[in-house]
Coordinates of C-alpha atoms and ligand atoms in Angstrom, one line a residue:
X643 CA 17.6 -61.8 -1.5
X644 CA 20.5 -61.5 -3.9
X645 CA 20.2 -63.5 -7.1
X646 CA 23.0 -64.7 -9.4
X647 CA 22.7 -66.5 -12.8
X648 CA 25.2 -68.9 -14.3
X649 CA 25.2 -71.9 -16.7
X650 CA 26.6 -74.3 -14.2
X651 CA 26.4 -74.1 -10.4
X652 CA 29.2 -76.2 -8.8
X653 CA 28.6 -77.1 -5.2
X654 CA 32.1 -77.8 -3.4
X655 CA 35.7 -76.7 -4.0
X656 CA 37.3 -80.1 -3.5
X657 CA 39.2 -81.6 -6.4
X658 CA 36.2 -82.5 -8.3
X659 CA 34.4 -79.1 -8.2
X660 CA 37.7 -77.2 -8.9
X661 CA 38.8 -79.3 -11.9
X662 CA 35.2 -79.2 -13.2
X663 CA 35.2 -75.3 -12.9
X664 CA 38.6 -75.2 -14.7
X665 CA 37.7 -77.5 -17.6
X666 CA 34.4 -75.6 -18.2
X667 CA 36.1 -72.2 -18.0
X668 CA 38.5 -73.5 -20.7
X669 CA 35.8 -74.4 -22.9
X670 CA 33.9 -71.1 -22.6
X671 CA 31.2 -72.2 -20.2
X672 CA 30.3 -70.1 -17.2
X673 CA 30.2 -71.5 -13.7
X674 CA 30.1 -70.4 -10.0
X675 CA 31.8 -72.5 -7.5
X676 CA 30.2 -72.4 -4.0
X677 CA 32.3 -73.7 -1.1
X678 CA 31.1 -74.0 2.5
X679 CA 34.7 -73.6 4.0
X680 CA 37.3 -71.0 3.8
X681 CA 40.0 -70.9 1.2
X682 CA 42.6 -71.5 3.9
X683 CA 40.8 -74.6 5.1
X684 CA 40.4 -76.4 1.8
X685 CA 44.1 -75.6 0.9
X686 CA 45.3 -77.1 4.3
X687 CA 43.1 -80.2 4.4
X688 CA 45.6 -83.2 4.2
X689 CA 44.1 -86.2 2.3
X690 CA 45.1 -88.2 -0.6
X691 CA 48.5 -88.3 -2.3
X692 CA 48.7 -90.7 -5.3
X693 CA 47.9 -89.5 -8.7
X694 CA 47.4 -92.1 -11.4
X695 CA 49.1 -91.9 -14.8
X696 CA 46.1 -90.8 -16.8
X697 CA 44.8 -88.3 -14.2
X698 CA 48.3 -86.8 -14.1
X699 CA 48.1 -86.4 -17.9
X700 CA 44.6 -84.9 -17.6
X701 CA 45.8 -82.3 -15.1
X702 CA 48.8 -81.5 -17.5
X703 CA 46.7 -81.3 -20.6
X704 CA 44.3 -79.0 -18.9
X705 CA 47.0 -76.6 -17.9
X706 CA 46.8 -77.5 -14.2
X707 CA 49.9 -79.8 -13.9
X708 CA 52.8 -77.5 -14.0
X709 CA 53.7 -77.6 -10.3
X710 CA 52.8 -81.3 -10.0
X711 CA 55.3 -82.1 -12.8
X712 CA 57.9 -79.8 -11.0
X713 CA 57.7 -81.1 -7.6
X714 CA 55.6 -84.3 -7.7
X715 CA 57.5 -87.5 -7.0
X716 CA 57.3 -89.9 -9.9
X717 CA 57.3 -93.6 -8.8
X718 CA 57.8 -96.7 -10.8
X719 CA 57.1 -99.3 -8.2
X720 CA 55.5 -100.1 -4.9
X721 CA 56.4 -102.3 -2.1
X722 CA 54.2 -105.0 -0.5
X723 CA 55.5 -106.0 3.0
X724 CA 54.2 -108.9 5.1
X725 CA 55.8 -111.6 7.3
X726 CA 58.7 -109.2 7.8
X727 CA 59.7 -109.3 4.2
X728 CA 59.4 -106.7 1.4
X729 CA 58.5 -107.4 -2.1
X730 CA 58.6 -104.8 -4.9
X731 CA 55.9 -104.6 -7.6
X732 CA 57.5 -103.0 -10.7
X733 CA 54.5 -100.9 -11.6
X734 CA 56.1 -99.4 -14.8
X735 CA 57.4 -102.6 -16.2
X736 CA 54.1 -104.4 -15.6
X737 CA 51.8 -101.7 -16.9
X738 CA 53.5 -100.9 -20.2
X739 CA 55.5 -98.0 -19.1
X740 CA 53.2 -96.1 -16.8
X741 CA 53.9 -94.5 -13.4
X742 CA 52.2 -92.8 -10.5
X743 CA 52.9 -89.3 -9.1
X744 CA 53.0 -88.7 -5.4
X745 CA 51.6 -85.2 -5.0
X746 CA 49.3 -84.1 -2.1
X747 CA 45.6 -83.5 -2.8
X748 CA 45.8 -80.0 -1.1
X749 CA 48.5 -79.1 -3.6
X750 CA 46.2 -80.1 -6.4
X751 CA 43.5 -77.9 -4.6
X752 CA 45.9 -74.9 -4.3
X753 CA 46.9 -75.1 -8.0
X754 CA 43.3 -75.2 -9.2
X755 CA 42.1 -72.3 -6.8
X756 CA 45.1 -70.2 -8.2
X757 CA 44.2 -70.9 -11.8
X758 CA 40.5 -70.0 -11.2
X759 CA 41.4 -66.8 -9.3
X760 CA 43.9 -65.9 -12.1
X761 CA 41.2 -66.5 -14.8
X762 CA 38.9 -64.1 -12.8
X763 CA 36.2 -66.9 -12.6
X764 CA 33.9 -66.9 -9.6
X765 CA 34.6 -68.9 -6.5
X766 CA 32.8 -68.1 -3.3
X767 CA 34.2 -69.4 -0.2
X768 CA 32.4 -69.5 3.3
X769 CA 29.1 -70.1 1.2
X770 CA 27.1 -73.1 2.3
X771 CA 24.6 -74.6 -0.1
X772 CA 21.4 -75.2 1.8
X773 CA 19.0 -76.5 -0.8
X774 CA 18.7 -77.5 -4.4
X775 CA 15.3 -77.0 -6.1
X776 CA 13.6 -77.2 -9.5
X777 CA 15.9 -80.0 -10.6
X778 CA 13.4 -81.7 -12.7
X779 CA 11.5 -78.5 -13.7
X780 CA 14.0 -77.0 -16.1
X781 CA 14.6 -74.0 -13.7
X782 CA 17.2 -75.2 -11.2
X783 CA 18.0 -73.0 -8.3
X784 CA 20.7 -73.3 -5.6
X785 CA 20.1 -71.6 -2.2
X786 CA 23.2 -70.4 -0.5
X787 CA 24.0 -69.1 3.0
X788 CA 26.9 -66.7 2.5
X789 CA 28.6 -64.1 4.9
X790 CA 26.9 -61.2 3.2
X791 CA 23.5 -62.8 3.3
X792 CA 21.5 -65.5 1.4
X793 CA 21.9 -65.8 -2.3
X794 CA 19.7 -67.6 -4.9
X795 CA 21.7 -69.0 -7.9
X796 CA 19.7 -69.7 -11.0
X797 CA 21.4 -72.0 -13.4
X798 CA 20.9 -74.6 -16.3
X799 CA 22.9 -77.4 -14.5
X800 CA 24.1 -78.2 -10.9
X801 CA 27.2 -80.2 -10.3
X802 CA 27.1 -81.8 -6.9
X803 CA 30.8 -82.0 -6.0
X804 CA 30.2 -81.5 -2.3
X805 CA 31.6 -84.7 -1.0
X806 CA 30.0 -87.4 1.3
X807 CA 28.9 -84.8 3.9
X808 CA 27.3 -82.4 1.3
X809 CA 23.8 -81.7 0.5
X810 CA 23.7 -82.7 -3.2
X811 CA 23.2 -86.4 -2.9
X812 CA 20.1 -85.8 -0.6
X813 CA 18.4 -84.1 -3.5
X814 CA 17.9 -87.4 -5.3
X815 CA 14.4 -88.5 -4.3
X816 CA 14.1 -91.6 -2.2
X817 CA 12.3 -93.5 -5.1
X818 CA 15.1 -92.7 -7.5
X819 CA 18.3 -93.1 -5.4
X820 CA 19.8 -96.5 -4.7
X821 CA 22.4 -96.4 -1.9
X822 CA 24.9 -99.1 -1.4
X823 CA 27.0 -98.9 1.7
X824 CA 29.5 -100.9 3.9
X825 CA 31.4 -100.0 6.9
X826 CA 34.7 -101.8 7.6
X827 CA 35.8 -102.8 11.1
X828 CA 38.9 -100.7 10.8
X829 CA 39.9 -97.0 10.5
X830 CA 43.2 -95.2 9.5
X831 CA 45.2 -93.2 11.8
X832 CA 47.2 -90.8 9.4
X833 CA 50.1 -88.5 10.1
X834 CA 52.2 -86.1 8.2
X835 CA 55.6 -85.8 9.7
X836 CA 58.7 -83.7 9.2
X837 CA 61.0 -86.6 8.5
X838 CA 62.9 -87.8 5.4
X839 CA 61.1 -90.9 4.1
X840 CA 63.2 -93.9 4.8
X841 CA 61.9 -95.7 1.6
X842 CA 62.0 -94.5 -2.0
X843 CA 58.6 -96.0 -2.9
X844 CA 55.3 -96.5 -1.1
X845 CA 55.1 -99.6 1.3
X846 CA 51.8 -101.3 1.9
X847 CA 52.2 -103.5 4.9
X848 CA 50.2 -106.4 6.6
X849 CA 51.3 -107.1 10.1
X850 CA 49.5 -109.1 12.7
X851 CA 49.0 -105.9 14.7
X852 CA 47.3 -104.3 11.7
X853 CA 47.9 -102.5 8.5
X854 CA 50.6 -99.9 7.9
X855 CA 51.4 -97.7 5.0
X856 CA 54.5 -95.7 4.4
X857 CA 54.0 -92.8 2.0
X858 CA 55.6 -89.4 1.5
X859 CA 55.0 -85.9 0.2
X860 CA 58.6 -84.7 -0.6
X861 CA 62.1 -85.5 0.3
X862 CA 61.7 -84.1 3.8
X863 CA 57.9 -85.0 4.6
X864 CA 56.6 -88.5 5.4
X865 CA 53.0 -89.4 5.3
X866 CA 52.2 -92.6 7.2
X867 CA 49.1 -94.5 8.2
X868 CA 48.2 -97.2 10.8
X869 CA 45.1 -99.4 10.6
X870 CA 43.3 -99.0 14.0
X871 CA 40.0 -100.1 15.5
X872 CA 37.2 -97.8 14.4
X873 CA 36.5 -96.5 17.9
X874 CA 40.2 -95.6 18.6
X875 CA 40.6 -92.2 20.0
X876 CA 43.4 -89.8 18.8
X877 CA 44.2 -88.7 22.5
X878 CA 45.2 -92.2 23.2
X879 CA 47.9 -92.1 20.6
X880 CA 51.1 -90.2 21.8
X881 CA 53.8 -89.5 19.3
X882 CA 55.9 -92.1 20.8
X883 CA 53.2 -94.7 20.6
X884 CA 52.5 -93.9 16.9
X885 CA 56.2 -94.2 15.9
X886 CA 56.7 -97.3 18.0
X887 CA 53.7 -99.0 16.4
X888 CA 54.9 -97.9 12.9
X889 CA 58.3 -99.2 13.5
X890 CA 56.8 -102.6 14.9
X891 CA 54.6 -103.1 11.9
X892 CA 57.0 -102.0 9.2
X893 CA 60.1 -103.9 10.6
X894 CA 61.7 -106.5 8.4
X895 CA 64.4 -109.2 8.8
X896 CA 66.7 -107.0 6.7
X897 CA 66.5 -104.2 9.3
X898 CA 64.2 -101.7 7.6
X899 CA 63.8 -98.5 9.7
X900 CA 61.1 -95.8 9.9
X901 CA 62.6 -92.2 10.2
X902 CA 61.0 -90.2 13.0
X903 CA 60.3 -86.5 13.2
X904 CA 57.9 -83.9 14.5
X905 CA 54.3 -84.7 13.6
X906 CA 52.7 -81.8 11.7
X907 CA 49.2 -83.1 11.2
X908 CA 47.3 -86.2 12.5
X909 CA 43.7 -87.5 12.1
X910 CA 41.6 -90.8 12.3
X911 CA 39.4 -91.6 9.3
X912 CA 36.7 -94.2 9.5
X913 CA 36.7 -96.6 6.5
X914 CA 33.5 -97.0 4.6
X915 CA 32.4 -97.5 1.1
X916 CA 29.4 -96.0 -0.7
X917 CA 27.9 -95.9 -4.1
X918 CA 24.9 -93.9 -5.0
X919 CA 23.0 -94.8 -8.3
X920 CA 22.2 -93.1 -10.5
X921 CA 24.6 -90.2 -10.4
X922 CA 22.1 -88.0 -12.1
X923 CA 18.7 -86.6 -11.2
X924 CA 17.3 -84.0 -13.8
X925 CA 19.6 -81.1 -14.0
X926 CA 21.8 -82.4 -11.1
X927 CA 24.9 -84.4 -11.8
X928 CA 26.8 -85.9 -8.9
X929 CA 30.6 -86.3 -9.0
X930 CA 33.4 -87.5 -6.7
X931 CA 32.8 -88.4 -3.1
X932 CA 29.2 -87.0 -3.3
X933 CA 28.4 -90.1 -5.3
X934 CA 30.8 -92.6 -4.1
X935 CA 33.4 -93.4 -1.4
X936 CA 36.1 -96.1 -1.8
X937 CA 38.1 -97.5 1.1
X938 CA 41.5 -95.6 0.9
X939 CA 43.7 -98.7 0.4
X940 CA 44.7 -98.2 -3.3
X941 CA 44.5 -94.5 -3.4
X942 CA 41.5 -94.3 -5.6
X943 CA 39.2 -91.6 -4.0
X944 CA 40.7 -88.4 -5.6
X945 CA 41.5 -90.2 -8.9
X946 CA 37.9 -91.3 -9.3
X947 CA 36.7 -87.7 -8.5
X948 CA 38.8 -86.2 -11.1
X949 CA 37.8 -88.9 -13.7
X950 CA 34.2 -88.2 -13.1
X951 CA 34.5 -84.5 -13.9
X952 CA 36.5 -85.2 -17.0
X953 CA 33.4 -87.0 -18.3
X954 CA 31.1 -84.4 -17.0
X955 CA 32.9 -81.4 -18.4
X956 CA 32.8 -83.0 -21.9
X957 CA 29.1 -84.0 -21.5
X958 CA 28.1 -80.5 -20.5
X959 CA 30.2 -79.0 -23.3
X960 CA 28.3 -81.2 -25.9
X961 CA 24.9 -80.2 -24.3
X962 CA 25.6 -76.5 -24.0
X963 CA 27.5 -75.8 -27.2
X964 CA 26.1 -78.4 -29.6
X965 CA 22.7 -79.1 -28.1
X966 CA 23.6 -82.8 -28.0
X967 CA 22.6 -84.6 -24.7
X968 CA 24.0 -88.1 -25.6
X969 CA 26.9 -87.8 -23.3
X970 CA 24.9 -86.2 -20.4
X971 CA 22.3 -89.0 -20.8
X972 CA 25.1 -91.7 -20.4
X973 CA 27.0 -89.8 -17.8
X974 CA 25.8 -92.0 -14.8
X975 CA 26.3 -95.3 -16.5
X976 CA 29.7 -94.3 -17.9
X977 CA 31.0 -93.2 -14.5
X978 CA 29.4 -96.1 -12.6
X979 CA 31.2 -98.8 -14.6
X980 CA 34.5 -97.2 -13.6
X981 CA 33.3 -96.6 -10.0
X982 CA 32.4 -100.3 -9.5
X983 CA 35.9 -101.3 -10.9
X984 CA 37.5 -99.0 -8.4
X985 CA 35.4 -100.5 -5.6
X986 CA 36.4 -103.9 -6.6
X987 CA 40.1 -103.0 -6.5
X988 CA 39.9 -100.9 -3.3
X989 CA 38.0 -103.7 -1.5
X990 CA 40.5 -106.4 -2.8
X991 CA 43.5 -104.2 -1.5
X992 CA 41.7 -103.5 1.8
X993 CA 40.6 -107.1 2.5
X994 CA 44.2 -108.5 1.6
X995 CA 46.1 -106.0 3.8
X996 CA 44.0 -105.6 7.0
X997 CA 44.3 -108.6 9.3
X998 CA 41.3 -109.8 11.2
X999 CA 41.6 -110.0 15.0
X1000 CA 39.1 -112.8 15.3
X1001 CA 38.9 -114.8 12.2
X1002 CA 41.9 -117.0 11.4
X1003 CA 40.3 -118.4 8.3
X1004 CA 40.3 -114.8 6.9
X1005 CA 43.9 -114.3 7.9
X1006 CA 44.8 -117.6 6.0
X1007 CA 43.1 -116.4 2.9
X1008 CA 44.8 -113.0 3.2
X1009 CA 48.2 -114.5 3.4
X1010 CA 47.5 -116.8 0.6
X1011 CA 46.6 -113.9 -1.6
X1012 CA 49.7 -111.9 -0.7
X1013 CA 52.0 -114.9 -1.5
X1014 CA 50.2 -115.2 -4.8
X1015 CA 50.7 -111.6 -5.5
X1016 CA 54.4 -111.6 -5.0
X1017 CA 55.0 -115.1 -6.7
X1018 CA 52.9 -114.7 -9.8
X1019 CA 53.8 -112.1 -12.4
X1020 CA 50.2 -112.3 -13.7
X1021 CA 48.7 -111.5 -10.3
X1022 CA 51.1 -108.6 -10.0
X1023 CA 50.4 -107.4 -13.4
X1024 CA 46.6 -107.2 -12.5
X1025 CA 47.4 -105.1 -9.5
X1026 CA 49.9 -102.9 -11.3
X1027 CA 47.5 -102.0 -14.1
X1028 CA 44.7 -101.1 -11.7
X1029 CA 47.0 -99.3 -9.3
X1030 CA 48.7 -97.2 -11.9
X1031 CA 45.8 -96.4 -14.2
X1032 CA 42.4 -97.8 -13.3
X1033 CA 40.5 -94.7 -14.5
X1034 CA 41.8 -95.0 -17.9
X1035 CA 41.4 -98.8 -18.4
Ligands
FAD806 P1 35.8 -83.3 -1.3 O1 37.3 -83.2 -1.4 O2 35.2 -83.9 -0.1 O3 35.2 -81.8 -1.6 C1 34.0 -81.5 -1.2 C2 33.9 -80.0 -1.0 O4 32.5 -79.7 -0.8 C3 34.5 -79.7 0.3 O5 35.5 -78.7 0.2 C4 33.4 -79.3 1.3 O6 33.7 -78.4 2.2 C5 32.4 -78.9 0.2 N1 31.0 -78.8 0.7 C6 30.4 -79.9 1.5 N2 29.0 -79.5 1.7 C7 28.9 -78.2 1.1 C8 27.8 -77.4 1.0 N3 26.6 -77.7 1.5 N4 27.9 -76.2 0.4 C9 29.1 -75.9 -0.2 N5 30.2 -76.7 -0.1 C10 30.1 -77.8 0.5 N6 41.7 -90.8 -0.7 C11 42.8 -91.4 -1.0 O7 42.9 -91.8 -2.2 N7 43.7 -91.5 -0.1 C12 43.7 -90.9 1.2 O8 44.7 -91.1 1.9 C13 42.5 -90.4 1.5 N8 42.3 -89.8 2.8 C14 41.1 -89.1 3.0 C15 41.0 -88.7 4.4 C16 39.7 -88.0 4.7 C17 39.5 -87.5 6.1 C18 38.7 -88.0 3.7 C19 37.3 -87.5 4.1 C20 38.9 -88.5 2.4 C21 40.1 -89.1 2.2 N9 40.4 -89.7 0.8 C22 41.5 -90.3 0.6 C23 39.4 -89.5 -0.2 C24 39.7 -88.4 -1.1 O9 40.4 -87.3 -0.4 C25 38.5 -87.9 -1.8 O10 38.1 -89.0 -2.6 C26 38.5 -86.6 -2.5 O11 38.6 -85.6 -1.6 C27 37.3 -86.4 -3.3 O12 37.2 -85.1 -3.8 P2 35.8 -84.4 -3.9 O13 36.1 -83.1 -4.7 O14 34.8 -85.3 -4.5 O15 35.3 -84.2 -2.5
DHB807 C1 48.4 -92.2 0.4 C2 47.1 -92.5 0.6 C3 46.5 -93.7 0.3 O1 45.2 -94.0 0.5 C4 47.2 -94.7 -0.4 O2 46.7 -95.8 -0.7 C5 48.6 -94.3 -0.8 C6 49.1 -93.1 -0.4 C7 49.0 -90.9 0.8 O3 48.3 -90.2 1.4 O4 50.1 -90.7 0.4

């Protein structure tokens, strides 16, 4: 079997694994990124779209933000819509001058893959990690099934950045890992459409039929979501039905419209939330979705993943370059504090905006929360600060 040796083996070329590889490369630390899928696949996977203020700065300062700054859309506010009326939350005004950048996750992935290839640093696509061993013995190994045959990677550290369906989190022994999980009684049907967005800012909408979200990727591309039942099948949603339902939910008394166009991509995502504690076992460090999933309302998933690897890159640098393990030892606690804050925010947003179909008490509470949000500057300020920059608070 072929053997390779590196300082840090990174499992997964999502936003977390790619940014970690980039930050390590810049600080002179060797890594190999191992990715189960092809380059085309990871670059086409349509997912998140909102980048927080501090995370946009992180990408910029690390030299990965050039295209994001050129074509990303900077937003200073967000709309909350319910009872057929829209209310603007002035994010920048309420957060001391901060803003969000709307830039697709797959664009972040493309930028980071290009940087890595330009730097000549190793990234192996179509390479599935099958096992992690020796994590507590001081001699970690990563077993990989690659197109040219099986490979064994020997390393000092393993970064488990392989998302919620990866193998890394299973490497935490049962008597070490604590897993906290919840499934919501809803899913999101998301589309990407060739249609100029009819609104300049994102719209989070609560309607008695369900949740809707109006987002975008560019002046000609709209990204929209509908809250649907978890067992809903994509085949049952024709283009016409999707657009009609979006128009119904997003309608206002002022006559707001939804611009229609060809649907380029569509999918249904179940909504669940997970936290795995601790985020470390021996030489293995979990980052991003491998350690935690938040419900998507609030757009925190990718931001959390990138914030984890900012902490991890610095901790690995201190350990490898200065033989100081203090930051590595506190990695899990440092990240989990932020992760739980993001869980609280994402759950608050989710519960406020997804109506219940059988619990009128819940619906009364949701509406009261929304009214408080749009009538109280204090409540709006709390939301604005978390929405714009939770990972730097
Ligand atoms: P991922 O992006 O999942 O990357 C993990 C990588 O590891 C993948 O490329 C995977 O192929 C690879 N991998 C897995 N197993 C192995 C293995 N055994 N060997 C090698 N490689 C492996 N967040 C939002 O904020 N807004 C959204 O609208 C939104 N939509 C989403 C839709 C979907 C369908 C999903 C799954 C997530 C969505 N998220 C959204 C969450 C957000 O996209 C994630 O939080 C983000 O992708 C986390 O990045 P990551 O790098 O941790 O994990
Ligand atoms: C998008 C996704 C989200 O989960 C969100 O809260 C806002 C925007 C998006 O894909 O654009």
